[in-house]
PDB file of C-alpha atoms in Angstrom:
ATOM      1  CA  MET A   1     125.436 135.501 118.359  1.00 41.00           C
ATOM      2  CA  ASN A   2     125.860 132.141 117.748  1.00 39.00           C
ATOM      3  CA  LYS A   3     122.790 130.329 116.486  1.00 41.00           C
ATOM      4  CA  GLN A   4     122.168 126.305 117.309  1.00 39.00           C
ATOM      5  CA  LEU A   5     120.939 124.328 114.146  1.00 36.00           C
ATOM      6  CA  LYS A   6     119.183 121.478 115.264  1.00 37.00           C
ATOM      7  CA  LYS A   7     119.142 118.775 112.720  1.00 35.00           C
ATOM      8  CA  LYS A   8     115.137 118.195 111.620  1.00 34.00           C
ATOM      9  CA  LYS A   9     114.181 114.623 111.130  1.00 39.00           C
ATOM     10  CA  ARG A  10     111.960 113.696 108.205  1.00 44.00           C
ATOM     11  CA  VAL A  11     109.276 112.566 108.892  1.00 45.00           C
ATOM     12  CA  LYS A  12     107.836 110.240 106.475  1.00 56.00           C
ATOM     13  CA  LYS A  13     104.124 109.495 105.892  1.00 56.00           C
ATOM     14  CA  ALA A  14     102.362 107.178 105.938  1.00 57.00           C
ATOM     15  CA  ASN A  15     100.109 107.854 103.174  1.00 67.00           C
ATOM     16  CA  PRO A  16     101.434 110.637 100.414  1.00 71.00           C
ATOM     17  CA  ASP A  17      98.676 113.779  99.748  1.00 76.00           C
ATOM     18  CA  ASN A  18      97.155 114.157  96.538  1.00 88.00           C
ATOM     19  CA  VAL A  19      96.896 110.257  95.400  1.00 94.00           C
ATOM     20  CA  PRO A  20      94.411 108.344  94.550  1.00 96.00           C
ATOM     21  CA  TYR A  21      95.923 104.666  96.922  1.00 97.00           C
ATOM     22  CA  LYS A  22      96.239 103.875 100.520  1.00 96.00           C
ATOM     23  CA  TRP A  23      98.822 102.390 102.771  1.00 97.00           C
ATOM     24  CA  VAL A  24      95.671  99.859 105.191  1.00 96.00           C
ATOM     25  CA  ALA A  25      96.515  98.442 107.918  1.00 97.00           C
ATOM     26  CA  PHE A  26      95.723  94.078 107.244  1.00 97.00           C
ATOM     27  CA  ASN A  27      93.672  93.014 110.075  1.00 95.00           C
ATOM     28  CA  GLY A  28      93.154  89.271 108.691  1.00 94.00           C
ATOM     29  CA  THR A  29      90.091  89.900 105.816  1.00 94.00           C
ATOM     30  CA  LEU A  30      91.358  91.817 102.887  1.00 94.00           C
ATOM     31  CA  PRO A  31      89.773  94.638 101.406  1.00 94.00           C
ATOM     32  CA  ALA A  32      87.963  94.300  98.590  1.00 90.00           C
ATOM     33  CA  ASN A  33      90.088  97.746  96.895  1.00 97.00           C
ATOM     34  CA  ALA A  34      93.238  95.941  98.057  1.00 98.00           C
ATOM     35  CA  VAL A  35      95.756  96.062  94.860  1.00 98.00           C
ATOM     36  CA  SER A  36      96.301  92.220  93.974  1.00 97.00           C
ATOM     37  CA  LEU A  37      96.539  89.865  91.032  1.00 96.00           C
ATOM     38  CA  LYS A  38      96.295  85.882  90.222  1.00 95.00           C
ATOM     39  CA  ASN A  39      99.358  83.954  89.609  1.00 90.00           C
ATOM     40  CA  SER A  40      99.798  81.923  87.640  1.00 90.00           C
ATOM     41  CA  LEU A  41     100.474  79.088  89.888  1.00 90.00           C
ATOM     42  CA  GLY A  42      96.389  80.391  90.981  1.00 93.00           C
ATOM     43  CA  LYS A  43      97.972  82.168  94.145  1.00 93.00           C
ATOM     44  CA  THR A  44      96.326  85.661  94.597  1.00 96.00           C
ATOM     45  CA  PHE A  45      99.174  88.007  96.028  1.00 97.00           C
ATOM     46  CA  VAL A  46      98.727  91.224  97.253  1.00 98.00           C
ATOM     47  CA  VAL A  47     100.569  94.964  97.124  1.00 99.00           C
ATOM     48  CA  ALA A  48     101.975  94.928 100.738  1.00 99.00           C
ATOM     49  CA  ARG A  49     104.377  96.728 102.949  1.00 99.00           C
ATOM     50  CA  GLY A  50     105.630  95.704 106.271  1.00 98.00           C
ATOM     51  CA  ASN A  51     108.176  97.856 108.265  1.00 98.00           C
ATOM     52  CA  HIS A  52     112.067  96.083 108.767  1.00 98.00           C
ATOM     53  CA  LYS A  53     115.608  97.043 109.810  1.00 96.00           C
ATOM     54  CA  ASN A  54     113.967 100.526 110.165  1.00 96.00           C
ATOM     55  CA  GLY A  55     112.211 100.487 106.754  1.00 97.00           C
ATOM     56  CA  LEU A  56     109.333 100.096 105.379  1.00 98.00           C
ATOM     57  CA  LEU A  57     109.786  97.512 102.876  1.00 98.00           C
ATOM     58  CA  CYS A  58     107.393  96.459  99.812  1.00 98.00           C
ATOM     59  CA  GLY A  59     106.915  93.416  98.719  1.00 99.00           C
ATOM     60  CA  TYR A  60     103.796  90.758  98.377  1.00 98.00           C
ATOM     61  CA  ALA A  61     102.178  89.544 100.834  1.00 98.00           C
ATOM     62  CA  ASP A  62     100.168  85.623 100.134  1.00 96.00           C
ATOM     63  CA  ALA A  63      96.294  86.308 100.713  1.00 93.00           C
ATOM     64  CA  LYS A  64      96.286  82.351 102.099  1.00 93.00           C
ATOM     65  CA  ASN A  65      98.502  82.171 104.080  1.00 95.00           C
ATOM     66  CA  LYS A  66      97.766  86.092 104.696  1.00 95.00           C
ATOM     67  CA  HIS A  67     102.395  86.771 105.915  1.00 97.00           C
ATOM     68  CA  MET A  68     104.676  88.934 103.999  1.00 98.00           C
ATOM     69  CA  TYR A  69     107.088  88.574 101.861  1.00 98.00           C
ATOM     70  CA  THR A  70     109.659  91.275 101.358  1.00 98.00           C
ATOM     71  CA  CYS A  71     113.267  91.392 100.913  1.00 98.00           C
ATOM     72  CA  PHE A  72     116.822  93.083 102.462  1.00 97.00           C
ATOM     73  CA  ASP A  73     119.898  92.298 102.458  1.00 96.00           C
ATOM     74  CA  GLY A  74     120.347  89.017 100.476  1.00 97.00           C
ATOM     75  CA  LYS A  75     117.334  87.286 102.021  1.00 98.00           C
ATOM     76  CA  GLU A  76     113.744  86.957 101.749  1.00 98.00           C
ATOM     77  CA  VAL A  77     111.832  88.444 104.374  1.00 98.00           C
ATOM     78  CA  VAL A  78     108.440  87.322 105.780  1.00 98.00           C
ATOM     79  CA  ILE A  79     106.393  90.050 107.870  1.00 98.00           C
ATOM     80  CA  ASP A  80     103.033  88.265 110.175  1.00 96.00           C
ATOM     81  CA  LYS A  81     101.899  92.715 110.717  1.00 97.00           C
ATOM     82  CA  TYR A  82     101.911  94.472 107.471  1.00 98.00           C
ATOM     83  CA  GLU A  83      99.922  97.244 105.055  1.00 98.00           C
ATOM     84  CA  VAL A  84      98.207  96.588 101.841  1.00 98.00           C
ATOM     85  CA  LEU A  85      97.826  98.528  98.855  1.00 98.00           C
ATOM     86  CA  THR A  86      93.944  99.682  98.853  1.00 98.00           C
ATOM     87  CA  CYS A  87      93.276 101.835  95.154  1.00 97.00           C
ATOM     88  CA  PRO A  88      90.385 102.787  92.860  1.00 94.00           C
ATOM     89  CA  ALA A  89      89.370 100.404  90.249  1.00 86.00           C
ATOM     90  CA  ASN A  90      91.150 101.652  86.650  1.00 93.00           C
ATOM     91  CA  ARG A  91      93.664 104.009  88.949  1.00 97.00           C
ATOM     92  CA  LEU A  92      96.525 102.043  88.415  1.00 97.00           C
ATOM     93  CA  GLN A  93      99.066 100.448  85.935  1.00 96.00           C
ATOM     94  CA  TRP A  94     101.960  98.999  85.361  1.00 97.00           C
ATOM     95  CA  VAL A  95     104.792 100.220  83.473  1.00 96.00           C
ATOM     96  CA  LYS A  96     107.726  98.798  82.177  1.00 96.00           C
ATOM     97  CA  CYS A  97     110.123 100.234  83.678  1.00 94.00           C
ATOM     98  CA  THR A  98     113.938 100.252  81.565  1.00 85.00           C
ATOM     99  CA  ASN A  99     115.954 103.313  83.897  1.00 87.00           C
ATOM    100  CA  PRO A 100     114.677 103.923  87.598  1.00 84.00           C
ATOM    101  CA  ALA A 101     116.480 106.998  87.078  1.00 87.00           C
ATOM    102  CA  THR A 102     113.467 108.600  85.560  1.00 88.00           C
ATOM    103  CA  ILE A 103     110.802 106.960  87.740  1.00 91.00           C
ATOM    104  CA  GLY A 104     107.990 110.219  87.682  1.00 87.00           C
ATOM    105  CA  ALA A 105     106.338 111.284  89.911  1.00 91.00           C
ATOM    106  CA  LYS A 106     102.914 109.181  89.454  1.00 95.00           C
ATOM    107  CA  ALA A 107     104.905 105.929  90.992  1.00 96.00           C
ATOM    108  CA  VAL A 108     102.986 104.620  93.560  1.00 97.00           C
ATOM    109  CA  ILE A 109     105.283 105.095  96.652  1.00 96.00           C
ATOM    110  CA  GLY A 110     105.911 101.569  98.235  1.00 98.00           C
ATOM    111  CA  GLY A 111     108.408 103.496 101.568  1.00 97.00           C
ATOM    112  CA  TYR A 112     111.772 103.542 101.767  1.00 97.00           C
ATOM    113  CA  GLU A 113     114.637 101.214 103.280  1.00 95.00           C
ATOM    114  CA  SER A 114     116.235 102.099 106.429  1.00 94.00           C
ATOM    115  CA  ASN A 115     119.325 104.572 105.073  1.00 94.00           C
ATOM    116  CA  GLY A 116     115.882 106.616 104.271  1.00 94.00           C
ATOM    117  CA  GLN A 117     116.242 106.065 100.684  1.00 94.00           C
ATOM    118  CA  GLU A 118     112.551 106.669  98.653  1.00 95.00           C
ATOM    119  CA  ILE A 119     111.543 102.798  97.607  1.00 97.00           C
ATOM    120  CA  PHE A 120     108.237 102.001  94.143  1.00 97.00           C
ATOM    121  CA  VAL A 121     105.794  99.524  94.176  1.00 98.00           C
ATOM    122  CA  THR A 122     107.008  96.221  91.537  1.00 98.00           C
ATOM    123  CA  LYS A 123     105.601  93.581  89.469  1.00 98.00           C
ATOM    124  CA  CYS A 124     108.509  90.819  89.187  1.00 97.00           C
ATOM    125  CA  LYS A 125     108.910  87.695  86.814  1.00 94.00           C
ATOM    126  CA  ARG A 126     109.995  84.366  87.642  1.00 93.00           C
ATOM    127  CA  ASP A 127     109.521  82.143  85.196  1.00 92.00           C
ATOM    128  CA  THR A 128     106.053  82.128  84.252  1.00 91.00           C
ATOM    129  CA  VAL A 129     105.537  83.257  88.755  1.00 94.00           C
ATOM    130  CA  ASP A 130     104.373  86.790  89.122  1.00 95.00           C
ATOM    131  CA  TYR A 131     105.506  88.551  92.725  1.00 96.00           C
ATOM    132  CA  PHE A 132     106.026  92.309  93.528  1.00 98.00           C
ATOM    133  CA  GLY A 133     109.073  93.843  95.092  1.00 98.00           C
ATOM    134  CA  LYS A 134     110.804  96.986  95.150  1.00 98.00           C
ATOM    135  CA  THR A 135     113.200  99.897  92.872  1.00 97.00           C
ATOM    136  CA  ASN A 136     114.743 102.711  94.360  1.00 95.00           C
ATOM    137  CA  LYS A 137     115.879 105.268  91.741  1.00 94.00           C
ATOM    138  CA  LYS A 138     119.669 104.612  92.098  1.00 92.00           C
ATOM    139  CA  ASP A 139     119.481 100.721  91.142  1.00 89.00           C
ATOM    140  CA  TYR A 140     118.723  99.165  87.541  1.00 89.00           C
ATOM    141  CA  CYS A 141     117.292  96.791  89.162  1.00 95.00           C
ATOM    142  CA  ALA A 142     114.271  95.183  90.908  1.00 97.00           C
ATOM    143  CA  TYR A 143     114.166  93.226  94.176  1.00 98.00           C
ATOM    144  CA  TYR A 144     112.011  90.153  95.355  1.00 98.00           C
ATOM    145  CA  GLY A 145     111.862  87.971  97.879  1.00 97.00           C
ATOM    146  CA  PHE A 146     111.597  84.322  97.523  1.00 96.00           C
ATOM    147  CA  ASP A 147     112.381  81.018  98.558  1.00 96.00           C
ATOM    148  CA  GLY A 148     114.408  82.759 101.538  1.00 98.00           C
ATOM    149  CA  LYS A 149     116.331  85.007  99.280  1.00 98.00           C
ATOM    150  CA  GLU A 150     116.713  88.078  97.891  1.00 98.00           C
ATOM    151  CA  TYR A 151     116.691  87.974  94.299  1.00 98.00           C
ATOM    152  CA  ARG A 152     117.786  90.878  91.722  1.00 97.00           C
ATOM    153  CA  ILE A 153     116.061  90.951  88.427  1.00 96.00           C
ATOM    154  CA  ASN A 154     115.978  93.843  85.566  1.00 95.00           C
ATOM    155  CA  ASP A 155     113.119  93.146  84.049  1.00 94.00           C
ATOM    156  CA  PHE A 156     110.198  95.001  85.496  1.00 97.00           C
ATOM    157  CA  GLU A 157     106.997  96.616  86.074  1.00 97.00           C
ATOM    158  CA  VAL A 158     106.963 100.299  88.343  1.00 97.00           C
ATOM    159  CA  LEU A 159     103.604 100.748  89.381  1.00 98.00           C
ATOM    160  CA  MET A 160     101.737 103.622  88.680  1.00 97.00           C
ATOM    161  CA  PHE A 161      98.948 106.622  89.568  1.00 96.00           C
ATOM    162  CA  ASN A 162      96.718 108.189  87.260  1.00 92.00           C
TER     163      ASN A 162
END
C-alpha cells in the first residue's frame, strides 16, 4: 500500500506561548508598555517588526515619524504597517552577545527571514546612537537598517526575557 506523505507547512505564531512579551499591531498610538529607548540624539525608538519579502523582520520604529525601519538584502527597508513589542516593566534585559549560536530559549523572537530562519531582537550602536536590529543563530553579527543601507555589526546585545 502506497502512502502519500503530505509536506506540512510550518506555521509561525505571531506570539509564542509562555513568554511575557507580546507583539501588537501599531494603530498610530504607542502602547504604554511598548519596548523603547530614547537614544543619544533624543529620538525615541520602539522595537518593531513588519512583513517584507515573505519574512517577518524586526527593527525599530521612530515614535515621531511612525515609520518602521529594518533591513534586507543589503538595503534599509521602510515599513508602514507593523507590530510593536510590548512587555510588562522589568521583564526584559539586554545581554551582550559574543556567539549567536548559543542564544538561549529566553531570547525575544523577533520574527523570521524569508527562508524561515528565526531571528532575534538586537540593540546595535552606531557611533553613540542605539538602533534595534536582528540576528540569527548562524551569523556572528547583527544587522540593522540606517540611511538606506543594511549595516552589519559584531558588537551587539540580544533582548532576553526573565
